[in-house]
Amino acid sequence: MKIKGLTPILIIILVIMFFTGKIYILAPYLANFMQIVEHMFNDSNAIGWSILILTFIVRLVLLPMQLHQSRNMTLQQEKMRLLQPQLNRVQEAQKAAKTPEEQMRASQAMMHIYRENNVSLLGGMNFTTLIIQWPIFSGLYAAINPRIIHGWSHMDWAVTQAASIKDANFFGIQLAQSSLGLAIATGLIYLAQSYLSMLGIPEEQKKQMKSMMFMMPIMMFMMTYFTNAGIGLYFFGGAVIMVMQTLLINLWRPRLRQHVKNTFTVKDVVEDALAGKIKAPQVDKNSGFMERMAAAQEAATKQQEQQATNSAPQGTPAQQSEINLEKKLTNRERNEQHRQRNQKH
């Protein structure tokens, strides 16, 4: 099964765990892990080190999946770079559109360009690795603060852990409390990672991704600040590893770019797409995101065109035939036809 095929299954499992109260199922095991590391280090910063060790282990296990995802995202970005001339043509058509129908057809044309060239609109992005980590940092949050678990005072491990973690710190940072400094540091590292991930991407794509560049650092700052420093340390360690992973992908990008250049054949379908000559495939339960979006937009365009046709004057049969013929022409053919008419006059 492909990684993206796991995502809906993992989401269902995560929702079930949340509503059944099993989301903190890993808490006692993570508490035991922290206590073992504390005894091994015999140091006041031991619990903080245990969280960083846990972060490293989780990221190491997920590394092949994350590298695979990053590789796919980079390949999709490089394909989109080669499609940029066609996308620019669609953007020009969107700006020149004078009616809702023309705007809808231009948006639909963009979907067709992506679909005909087998390029994902999401750029290869998926959230599988994030979903996998959710029970881990939920369990870690409960291990650091067992009081959030219903009936914690009747659990031996929770009582012991609550007493052990109460005054634990990591180089002066109280792990059971929020830390503004750690939250800022985490946000800045995620911002650096976002900046590094945009190196080598064409300017047009950078403009589209700028909002995403700031969204993740802001979200991670808030999550770090409004939980506790223990969870913040997990996010901080993860951010450092993500920076190193992004640097690795950037070193890998020239080879991936050459791979796309050698294997990816661009289909120039922009004129046919803008003219509505490309039809969306039949949608079924196995259809992907792009097929469903293209079919939905095509159906909306047909409905709007039908409404416009019903409300517009029909004219003579000859005029109506000429209008229908013109609708089937591409923009290039339509311009050539208009030029020939002007020459005759």
Coordinates of C-alpha atoms in Angstrom, one line a residue, residues 23 60-61 111 125 128 175 194 205 211 256 277 332:
I23 CA -5.0 8.8 22.8
L60 CA 15.1 7.9 12.9
V61 CA 12.2 5.4 12.5
M111 CA -6.9 21.3 -13.4
M125 CA 2.3 16.5 0.3
T128 CA 1.0 10.5 7.3
L175 CA 9.6 21.1 31.7
S194 CA 10.7 26.7 5.6
Q205 CA 6.0 28.8 -7.0
S211 CA 1.7 31.8 3.1
L256 CA 16.2 15.1 -9.0
K277 CA -11.9 20.4 -25.5
R332 CA -5.8 30.2 -31.6

